[in-house]
Backbone as a ProteinNet text record, in pm:
[ID]
protein_1_A
[PRIMARY]
XXXXXXXXXXXXXXXXXXXXXXXXXXXXXXXXXXXXXXXXXXXXXXXXXXXXXXXXXXXXXXXXXXXXXXXXXXXXXXXXXXXXXXXXXXXXXXXXXXXXXXXXXXXXXXXXXXXXXXXXXXXXXXXXXXXXXXXXXXXXXXXXXXXXXXXXXXXXXXXXXXXXXXXXXXXXXXXXXXXXXXXXXXXXXXXXXXXXXXXXXXXXXXXXXXXXXXXXXXXXXX
[TERTIARY]
7914.8	7995.9	7907.4	7957.3	7883.9	7897.9	7812.6	7821.1	7956.1	8003.7	8132.1	8245.8	8243	8350.5	8345.3	8226	8213.5	8268	8234.6	8286.5	8439.4	8496.9	8643.2	8701	8631.8	8678.1	8678.9	8578.5	8575.1	8699.5	8731.7	8849.6	8976.7	8987.1	9106.3	9125.6	9016.8	9025.8	9059.9	9009.2	9045.8	9195.4	9246.3	9389.8	9471.7	9421.6	9492.5	9498.8	9388.6	9391.7	9480.1	9495.5	9590	9734.2	9757.9	9893.1	9940.4	9847.3	9882.9	9893.8	9848.9	9850	9723.1	9625.4	9499.1	9420	9447.1	9378.5	9476.6	9440.6	9525.8	9440.9	9493.3	9423.3	9286.9	9188.2	9052	8958.2	9015.7	8933	8843	8882.2	8800.5	8699.1	8606.8	8508.9	8457.7	8412.1	8366.7	8233.1	8144.3	8018.1	7993.2	7918.3	7883.3	7736.9	7666.8	7527.6	7525.3	7438.8	7422.9	7273.7	7212.4	7067.9	6995.1	6909.9	6835.3	6902	7032	7105.7	7235.3	7295.1	7423.5	7522	7637.5	7745.4	7844.3	7884.4	7971.2	8070.5	8186.7	8290.3	8241.2	8285.6	8245.4	8320.3	8272.5	8331.1	8455.5	8565.6	8683.5	8763.8	8744.1	8819.2	8937.3	9060.2	9175.8	9159.2	9194.2	9173.8	9253.8	9369.7	9454	9391.8	9302.8	9239.1	9093.6	9044.1	8904.5	8879.4	8767.7	8727.4	8593.8	8565.5	8442.3	8314.7	8307.8	8184.5	8166	8270.2	8259.3	8192.5	8185.5	8121.7	7973.1	7923.7	7782.8	7693.7	7572.7	7474.6	7350.9	7315.7	7200.6	7097.9	6969.5	6868.1	6862	6855.8	6849.4	6721.5	6617.5	6491.4	6485.6	6593.6	6593.5	6645.2	6665.5	6713.3	6827.3	6913.5	7030.1	7030.8	6921.1	6922.7	7018	7091.1	7194.7	7204.2	7265.7	7298.2	7450.1	7498.5	7641.6	7688.4	7806.1	7857.9	7918.4	7944.4	8006	7915.2	7919.1	7842.2	7897.5	7810.8	7860.7	7936.4	8015.5	8084.5	7988.7	8038.6	7955.6	7908.4	7973.4	7935.1	7826.9	7766.5	7666.7	7553.4	7512.6	7398.7	7421.6	7539.5	7555.3	7577.4	7639.2	7650.1	7510.5	7425.8	7290.1	7208.4	7217.4	7137.5	7183.1	7314.1	7361.7	7301.8	7303.4	7251	7099.8	7029.9	6885.8	6855.1	6933.4	6907.6	6961.6	7061.9	7132.5	7137.4	7037.9	7039.4	7157.4	7224.3	7341.9	7465.2	7461.3	7577	7575.4	7682.2	7694.2	7793.2	7875.6	7975.8	8014.6	8050.5	8091.2	8224.5	8320.3	8449.6	8465.8	8493.6	8516.7	8656	8736.5	8870.9	8901	9006.9	9062.9	9196	9196.9	9319.8	9378.3	9508.2	9577.9	9537.5	9550.5	9529.9	9382.8	9295.8	9152.4	9108.1	9161.9	9124.6	9181.8	9301.7	9358.6	9266.8	9224.7	9135.6	9003.1	8952	8825.3	8838.1	8952.6	8977.3	8990.1	9042.3	9062.1	8939.1	8836.1	8714.4	8732.2	8815.4	8843.7	8787.7	8672.2	8623.3	8719.5	8715.5	8808.1	8741.3	8799	8742.7	8792.2	8758	8798	8942.8	9033.7	9176.3	9240	9169.9	9217.6	9095.1	9109.8	8991.2	8934.8	9017.4	8968.3	8863.5	8841.3	8731.7	8600	8591.9	8468.7	8435.6	8535.2	8510.8	8414.5	8396.2	8307.3	8172.2	8148.4	8014.5	7991.7	8092	8069.6	8197.2	8185.9	8302.8	8367.4	8323.2	8383.6	8352.9	8426.4	8394.3	8363	8240.9	8193.6	8237	8219.2	8244.4	8112.1	8086.5	7969.8	7993.3	7893.2	7904.7	7935.7	8009.9	8047.1	7926.7	7926.8	7835.7	7907	7872.4	7941.8	7923.8	8027.5	8025.5	7907.7	7852.1	7745	7607.9	7592.5	7464.5	7382.1	7252.6	7163.1	7200.7	7246.4	7286.5	7401.7	7498.9	7609.9	7560.3	7474.5	7419.3	7347.1	7265.2	7191.9	7288	7393.4	7492.7	7564.1	7598.3	7666.2	7575.7	7449.9	7357	7345.9	7340	7333	7459.8	7574.5	7701.4	7721.5	7661.1	7679.2	7571.6	7484	7382.5	7450	7425.7	7488.1	7635.8	7685.9	7827	7842.3	7960.1	7987.4	8082.4	8121.4	8214.9	8198.1	8250.3	8254.1	8363	8405	8487.2	8392.4	8443.1	8362.1	8434.7	8375.2	8441.7	8497	8627.8	8695.7	8684.6	8686.4	8661.7	8738	8701.6	8762.7	8696.2	8678.9	8616.1	8535.4	8445.9	8363.3	8373.1	8390.9	8386.8	8296.3	8222.7	8128.4	8150.8	8089.2	8096.2	7994.4	7975.6	7881.4	7928.8	8061.3	8121.7	8225.9	8271.6	8374	8503.5	8536.7	8658.5	8650.4	8534.2	8518.3	8516.7	8458	8456.9	8597.9	8676.5	8814.1	8898.3	8877.8	8946.6	8914	8786.4	8744.7	8809.6	8821.5	8884.7	9031.8	9101.7	9242.4	9253.7	9164.5	9167.2	9137.3	9043.6	9010.1	9127.6	9195.2	9312.1	9424.1	9442.1	9543.4	9511.7	9386.5	9344.7	9358.8	9326.3	9341.3	9487.4	9575	9718.5	9767.9	9725.1	9765.9	9713.9	9586.9	9528.3	9598.3	9622.3	9692	9826.3	9901.5	10033.8	10026.7	9924.5	9913	9884.8	9814.8	9785.7	9913.1	10017.4	10144.3	10220.8	10184.8	10256.6	10162.4	10057.4	9969.7	9834	9811.1	9679.2	9672.6	9577.1	9566.7	9488.7	9506	9415.3	9290	9174.2	9048.6	8986.9	8951.5	8888.1	8743.9	8694.6	8555.9	8455.9	8334.7	8232	8206.1	8209.2	8179.8	8284.7	8407.9	8510.6	8481.5	8436.6	8404.2	8284.8	8188.1	8074.9	8125.1	8218.5	8274.8	8351.2	8425.6	8498.9	8401.4	8294.6	8193.2	8135.4	8110.9	8059.9	8162	8289	8394.3	8407.5	8391.7	8399.4	8292.1	8178.4	8066.5	8102.3	8199.7	8238.9	8384.4	8451.2	8594	8615.7	8706.2	8739.7	8649.5	8541.9	8452.3	8514.5	8500.2	8554.5	8440.7	8468.6	8362	8348.6	8430.2	8417.9	8505.9	8568.9	8654.3	8792.8	8860.1	8996.7	9088.5	9212.1	9307.7	9280	9339.8	9316.7	9408.2	9397	9482.1	9403.4	9473.8	9411.2	9374.9	9261.2	9218.2	9309
7798	7879.3	7949.9	7965	8038.6	8188.7	8266.7	8411	8463.1	8407.6	8451.7	8423	8305	8270.2	8357.8	8395.9	8486	8623.8	8671.9	8801.5	8800.8	8693.8	8684.8	8675.5	8603.1	8589.7	8724.9	8806.6	8941.4	9018.9	9015	9085.4	9029.9	8897.1	8834.4	8876.4	8882.1	8921.5	9070.6	9152.5	9294.6	9311.7	9242.4	9251.6	9197	9090	9030.1	9121.8	9192.4	9278.2	9400.5	9445.1	9553.8	9504.2	9385.9	9330.2	9304.3	9268.1	9238.3	9363	9476.9	9599.9	9622.7	9532.5	9548.8	9668	9705.5	9819.3	9891.9	10015.1	10094.7	10154.1	10149	10209.8	10148	10234.4	10186.7	10223.6	10248.3	10294.6	10186.1	10059.2	9950.4	9902.1	9819.2	9758.6	9627.9	9541.4	9407.5	9379.3	9313.7	9268.3	9123.7	9052.8	8912.7	8891.8	8820.3	8783.6	8675.5	8693.7	8592.9	8578.8	8479.4	8463.1	8583.6	8644.6	8761.6	8891.9	8883.5	9001.7	9016.4	9133	9159.8	9201.6	9136.4	9172.8	9258.8	9372.3	9464.8	9531.6	9561.9	9627.5	9762.2	9799.3	9928.2	10044	10162.5	10282.7	10328.7	10347.2	10413.8	10338.8	10207.7	10129.9	10061.3	10086.5	10017.3	9865.7	9796.9	9651.4	9579.5	9632.1	9565.7	9566.3	9662.3	9669.3	9623.5	9586.5	9545.9	9411.7	9403.7	9281.3	9232.4	9100.8	9046.4	9117.4	9161.3	9224.8	9365.8	9419.9	9551.6	9545.3	9426.7	9411.8	9443.8	9534.8	9575.7	9474.3	9459.9	9367.9	9446.7	9439.1	9512.3	9414.4	9435.4	9351.4	9381.4	9277.3	9297.8	9370.2	9357.5	9424.3	9565.5	9608.1	9738.6	9849.7	9964.8	10082.1	10150.8	10069.4	10124.2	10108.1	10058.4	10031.6	9914.4	9920.4	9819.9	9782.5	9666	9620.6	9620	9662.5	9661.6	9789	9784.5	9901.9	10007.6	9972.2	10065.4	10085.7	10206.4	10234.7	10154	10109.4	10037.9	10133	10077.3	10156.5	10254.8	10372.9	10474	10424.8	10321.4	10266.6	10158.7	10142.7	10037.5	10042.4	10161.7	10160	10073.6	10084.9	10002.7	9855.7	9826.5	9686.9	9626.3	9697.5	9647.6	9637.5	9738.5	9737.3	9629.4	9601.5	9490.9	9359.6	9338.4	9212.5	9201.3	9313.8	9311.2	9279.4	9338.1	9322.6	9192.4	9134.2	9018.8	8904.8	8817.6	8705.3	8611.3	8618.2	8533.8	8582.8	8705.7	8764.7	8732.9	8668.1	8636.7	8724.7	8797.8	8885	8995	9110.2	9226.3	9277.4	9298.7	9355.2	9487.6	9594	9726	9773.3	9812.1	9862.3	9984.8	10055.5	10162.8	10114	9993.3	9934.3	10023.3	10023.8	10124.5	10127.7	10015.8	10018.7	10027.6	9958.9	9972.5	10116.6	10180.1	10318.5	10414.3	10388.3	10471.4	10469.7	10350.5	10340.9	10410.5	10395	10458.8	10610.1	10661.8	10805.9	10859.5	10775.6	10816.9	10791.6	10732.4	10704.1	10594.7	10493.9	10386.5	10253	10212.1	10076.7	9973.9	9852.5	9749.8	9667.7	9666.8	9588.8	9443.8	9368.4	9227.2	9215.6	9269.7	9266.7	9134.7	9055	8924.6	8837.3	8707.1	8621.4	8617	8652	8647.5	8754.8	8846.7	8942.2	8867.7	8748	8668.7	8628	8626.6	8590.9	8687.6	8805.8	8907.2	8913.1	8816.4	8801.2	8848.2	8909.8	8959.7	9013.2	9087.4	9132.2	9260.1	9309.3	9430.2	9441.2	9529.3	9571.3	9719.8	9756.6	9893.3	9983.3	10113.2	10211.3	10269.8	10262.6	10328.9	10479.1	10556	10701.6	10753.6	10861.7	10917.1	10971	10943.2	11006.4	11001	11090.6	11098.1	10968.9	10934	10811.1	10810.8	10693.1	10675.4	10723.1	10765.4	10820	10717.6	10744.5	10661.1	10672.1	10789.2	10807.8	10714.5	10699.2	10607.5	10464.3	10429.3	10294.2	10262.1	10354.1	10333.3	10319.3	10399.2	10394.1	10259.5	10209.5	10080.1	9967.1	9969.5	9864.6	9862.6	9980.3	9986.6	9929.3	9968.8	9923.3	9773	9713.8	9571.6	9484	9542.3	9459.7	9355.4	9228.7	9121.6	9103.4	9166.8	9159.1	9130.6	9083.1	9056.6	9158.9	9259.1	9360.3	9488.1	9596.4	9721.7	9811.9	9906.7	10016.6	10128	10221.4	10332.1	10461.5	10544	10664.8	10748.3	10784.9	10869.6	10815	10680.9	10622.1	10491.2	10384.1	10254.7	10143.2	10029.9	9915.5	9832.8	9751.3	9657.8	9521.7	9417.2	9280.2	9198.6	9107.5	9026.9	8878.7	8796.3	8652.4	8582.4	8453.7	8375.6	8359.6	8363.3	8354.3	8465.4	8489.4	8590	8551.7	8424.9	8380.2	8408	8383.6	8407.5	8556.5	8636.6	8781.4	8838	8786.8	8834.9	8789.8	8667.9	8622.5	8715.5	8753	8841.7	8978.9	9029.5	9160	9156.2	9049.6	9034.8	9022.2	8944.3	8925.6	9056.4	9134.4	9262.2	9359.9	9363.2	9450.7	9403.9	9274.2	9220.4	9258.3	9241.3	9275.8	9426.3	9505.4	9650.5	9688.5	9623	9650.8	9613	9498.4	9453.8	9548.2	9587.5	9677.4	9813	9864.9	9993.2	9990.4	9884.2	9877.9	9860.2	9791.8	9782.4	9919.7	10004.6	10138.7	10220.6	10185.7	10257.2	10220.7	10108.7	10063.7	10050.6	10131	10135	10071.4	10006.4	9948.3	9801.3	9727.7	9583.6	9547.5	9425.1	9366.4	9323	9351.2	9321.3	9193.5	9103.9	8979	9005.2	8932.8	8951.6	8897	8950.9	8910.1	8760.2	8702.1	8558.4	8474	8521.8	8449.5	8453	8567	8577.6	8489.5	8479.3	8388.3	8245.2	8206.2	8071.7	8048.1	8149.6	8137.7	8122	8199.1	8186.9	8046.4	7989.5	7851.6	7754.5	7779.2	7694.1	7706.3	7829.1	7850.6	7772.9	7748.6	7680.4	7538.8	7478.5	7340.8	7331.2	7444.4	7444	7376.3	7279.8	7212.2	7095.9	7075.2	6963	6835.1	6726.7	6598	6501.3	6399.4	6305.3	6188	6188.3	6083.1	5963	5957.8	5844.8	5863.3	5752.6	5757.9	5686	5730.4	5664.3	5695.9	5617.3	5636.9	5741.9	5761.2	5856.9	5982.8	6093.7	6217.6	6212.1	6275.7	6275.7	6365.7
10202.6	10293.5	10394.8	10515.1	10616.9	10592.3	10655.8	10639.2	10688.9	10799	10853.2	10755.4	10693.2	10599.6	10474.5	10432.2	10317	10352.9	10471.3	10515.9	10517.6	10569	10573.7	10432.3	10344.2	10207.4	10135.7	10161.8	10104.3	10146.3	10275.2	10326	10263.3	10255.5	10197.9	10052.5	9976.6	9836	9822.8	9913	9911.9	9934.9	10034.5	10063.7	9947.4	9886.3	9773.2	9652.7	9623.9	9505.1	9526.8	9651	9677.5	9671.1	9724.2	9722.4	9579.3	9491.1	9352.2	9265.3	9317.7	9239.3	9160.3	9174.1	9102.5	9154.7	9278.3	9339.6	9430.6	9466.7	9554.8	9667.1	9787.6	9900.7	9924.9	9952	9977.8	9863.7	9744.3	9632.6	9575.9	9590.9	9538.3	9639.7	9592.3	9682.6	9624.8	9714.2	9676.5	9743.1	9669.1	9727.4	9688.2	9773.1	9749.5	9784.3	9698	9726.2	9833.4	9932.6	10037.7	10066.8	10004.5	10019.1	9962.8	10044.3	9999.6	10043.6	10071.1	10114.8	10034.9	10045.3	9983.9	10091.7	10094.3	10185.4	10107.8	10163.2	10091	10186.2	10132.6	10212	10265.5	10384.5	10442.3	10378.3	10401.9	10342.6	10418.6	10345	10398.6	10502.2	10514.5	10613.5	10545.2	10588.7	10528.6	10538.5	10431.9	10428.8	10536.4	10571.1	10670.5	10809.5	10835.4	10967.1	10964	10846.9	10833.4	10902	10971.7	11041.1	10985.6	10997.6	10939.3	10983	11108.8	11153.7	11096.3	11030.9	10968.2	10830.6	10771.9	10641.1	10656	10574	10582.5	10511.5	10561.6	10503.8	10463.5	10333.9	10281.7	10224.5	10249.6	10185.6	10036.3	9954	9810.2	9769.6	9849.8	9819.7	9875.8	9941.9	10006.3	9917	9979.1	9907.3	9982.6	10039.9	10106.8	10256.9	10314.8	10458.2	10483.6	10591.4	10614.3	10761.7	10782.7	10918	10931	11046.8	11072.2	11137.8	11199	11270.7	11179.4	11052.9	10958.7	10837.9	10782.4	10661.6	10544.6	10453.9	10335.8	10243.5	10155.1	10054.5	9988.5	9956.8	9891.3	9754.9	9701	9571.3	9582	9699.6	9716	9613.3	9560.5	9466.8	9342.9	9278.8	9158.5	9193.2	9305.1	9348	9364.8	9436.4	9463.5	9335.5	9249.1	9126.5	9029.7	9025.8	8942.9	8991.4	9121.8	9174.6	9156.3	9163	9138	8992.2	8901.6	8758.6	8701.3	8769	8713.7	8815.1	8814.1	8908.6	8890.8	8774.3	8749.7	8823.2	8872.7	8939.1	9088.3	9134	9274.8	9347.6	9270.8	9332.1	9234.3	9289.5	9210.5	9265.3	9175.8	9212.5	9138.4	9212.3	9153.1	9194.1	9094.5	9124.6	9037.8	9077.5	8996.6	8939.5	8884.2	8831.5	8721.6	8711.4	8631.3	8484.6	8414.1	8269.8	8231.9	8305.2	8278	8300.1	8403.9	8433.2	8328.9	8279.9	8173.2	8050.9	8009.4	7893.5	7920.3	8042.6	8078.2	8077	8120.2	8119	7975.8	7887.1	7747.6	7660.9	7719.6	7643.5	7540.6	7572	7477.6	7527	7475.7	7506.2	7447.8	7498.1	7451.6	7341	7220.9	7110.9	7116.3	7013.9	7008	6961.6	7040.8	7009.1	7049.7	7126.7	7173.8	7194.8	7170.1	7182.8	7324.3	7426.1	7563.3	7593.5	7498.6	7515.6	7533.1	7474.8	7483	7626	7712.8	7852.9	7919.5	7858.7	7916.5	7845.9	7754.5	7699.5	7558.3	7493.4	7358.8	7296.5	7185.3	7111	7163.3	7276.5	7332.5	7481	7546	7682.5	7674	7708.1	7690.2	7805.9	7783.6	7888.6	7935.5	8064.7	8122.4	8122.2	8079.6	8078.8	8219	8224.7	8353.7	8430.5	8557.6	8653.8	8787.3	8877.2	9005.2	9085.8	9158.2	9238.1	9335.6	9355.8	9453.1	9409.8	9282.3	9238.3	9161.1	9152.4	9072.1	8925.3	8883.9	8744.7	8708.7	8798.4	8772.6	8767.2	8859.4	8862.7	8732.1	8684	8558.3	8440.8	8440.4	8333.4	8331.3	8448.9	8460	8409.8	8448.2	8405	8253	8190.3	8043.6	7980.3	8031.6	7974	7990.3	8092.6	8120	8058.1	7977.3	7912.4	7823.8	7852.1	7776.5	7805	7908.4	7944	8093.5	8130.7	8272.3	8332.8	8254.3	8303.7	8221.7	8274.6	8198.6	8254.2	8172.7	8219.3	8262.7	8342.4	8393	8359.8	8277.2	8228.7	8343.2	8330.8	8429.6	8571.9	8584.6	8716.6	8737.2	8667.2	8694.2	8616.9	8680.2	8614.9	8711.8	8655.1	8730.8	8663.3	8743.8	8693.7	8784.3	8726.3	8803.7	8777.5	8860.9	8842.4	8927.9	8901.8	8980.8	9124.3	9143.5	9276.4	9288.8	9409.4	9430.2	9359.3	9361.3	9293.9	9143.6	9084.4	8940.5	8909.6	8996	8974.7	8984.8	9079	9092.3	8973.6	8926.5	8805.7	8689.5	8676.2	8567.3	8579.1	8701.3	8722.6	8680.4	8716.4	8677.3	8525.8	8465.3	8319.8	8246.7	8299.9	8237	8244.5	8357.3	8369.5	8275.8	8263.2	8171.8	8027.3	7988.2	7853.1	7827.9	7928.9	7917.3	7893.9	7967.1	7953.1	7813.7	7765	7632.5	7524.5	7535.9	7437	7439.5	7558.5	7571.7	7498.4	7516.6	7455.5	7304.1	7252.5	7107.3	7046.2	7120.9	7069.2	7050.9	7122.8	7112.1	6985.1	6923.4	6803.1	6683.2	6682.5	6565.4	6582.5	6695.6	6721.5	6684.3	6743.7	6722.6	6596.4	6551.8	6453.7	6530.3	6475.6	6544.7	6488.9	6578	6538.3	6495.4	6394.2	6349.6	6451.7	6447.5	6543.4	6540.3	6419.9	6409.6	6481.1	6487.1	6561.5	6710.9	6759.3	6901.5	6935.9	6845.4	6866.3	6880.1	6793.7	6801.5	6930.4	6974.7	7100.9	7217.1	7216	7321.6	7326.9	7210.6	7205.9	7262.2	7232.4	7286.5	7436.4	7487.5	7631.7	7706.5	7641.8	7707.9	7749.4	7679.3	7712.6	7755.4	7769	7803.9	7938.4	7942.2	8066.6	8101.3	8022.8	8049.9	7995.9	8071.4	8031.4	8004.2	7922.9	7885.6	7982.2	8087.9	8188.7	8161.4	8044.2	8010.2	8074.1	8091.5	8143.4	8045.5	8040.5	7952.1	7806.3	7716.7	7573.3	7517	7387.2	7316.4	7285.2	7280.4	7241	7093.8	7061.5	6920.4	6837.8
[MASK]
++++++++++++++++++++++++++++++++++++++++++++++++++++++++++++++++++++++++++++++++++++++++++++++++++++++++++++++++++++++++++++++++++++++++++++++++++++++++++++++++++++++++++++++++++++++++++++++++++++++++++++++++++++++++++++++

């Protein structure tokens, strides 16, 4: 993809997550790795009026210096630090989605209440300790919570989901909000049954080959 198409894709995904209810207003932000730089949504610009040239560009080796007519999102530190620490991450989606944020406000990490927890790398989704938005302390907290994981909740704040591509990061954000909603509702009726760690290990192994085909055509299913 060209840089222009990535910039437009960021805007399209921002508008999509607001239209779907995954985010509200300008509280969320999205970043995408592009070579040795990071493209990220600007601060405080409504998605409906955002244009590709407003997307800020930061060097991955930098410390907040940027190119563009608009300042990057105030949350740029954790976006940048995630990409520095995790070469596997190609995109970061941050939202204040309703159910993930409710759990984060209540201090409730998500346990293995459903096998899809494995999509985030392990038997739980942790909560990053609270720190004020845009600070190094928040960035450090997020990095700790995401060790061995592709997503986390953020205490009294929201959630973060990552992926190799923007499409995969957005899928993860939707899946995390769905799982949060399901877990929240089980708590209203006594709480979920928790799957054992060994089951999640098996699911992770299954995910490694999910959707792969052996190249054969025709024949009967085993």
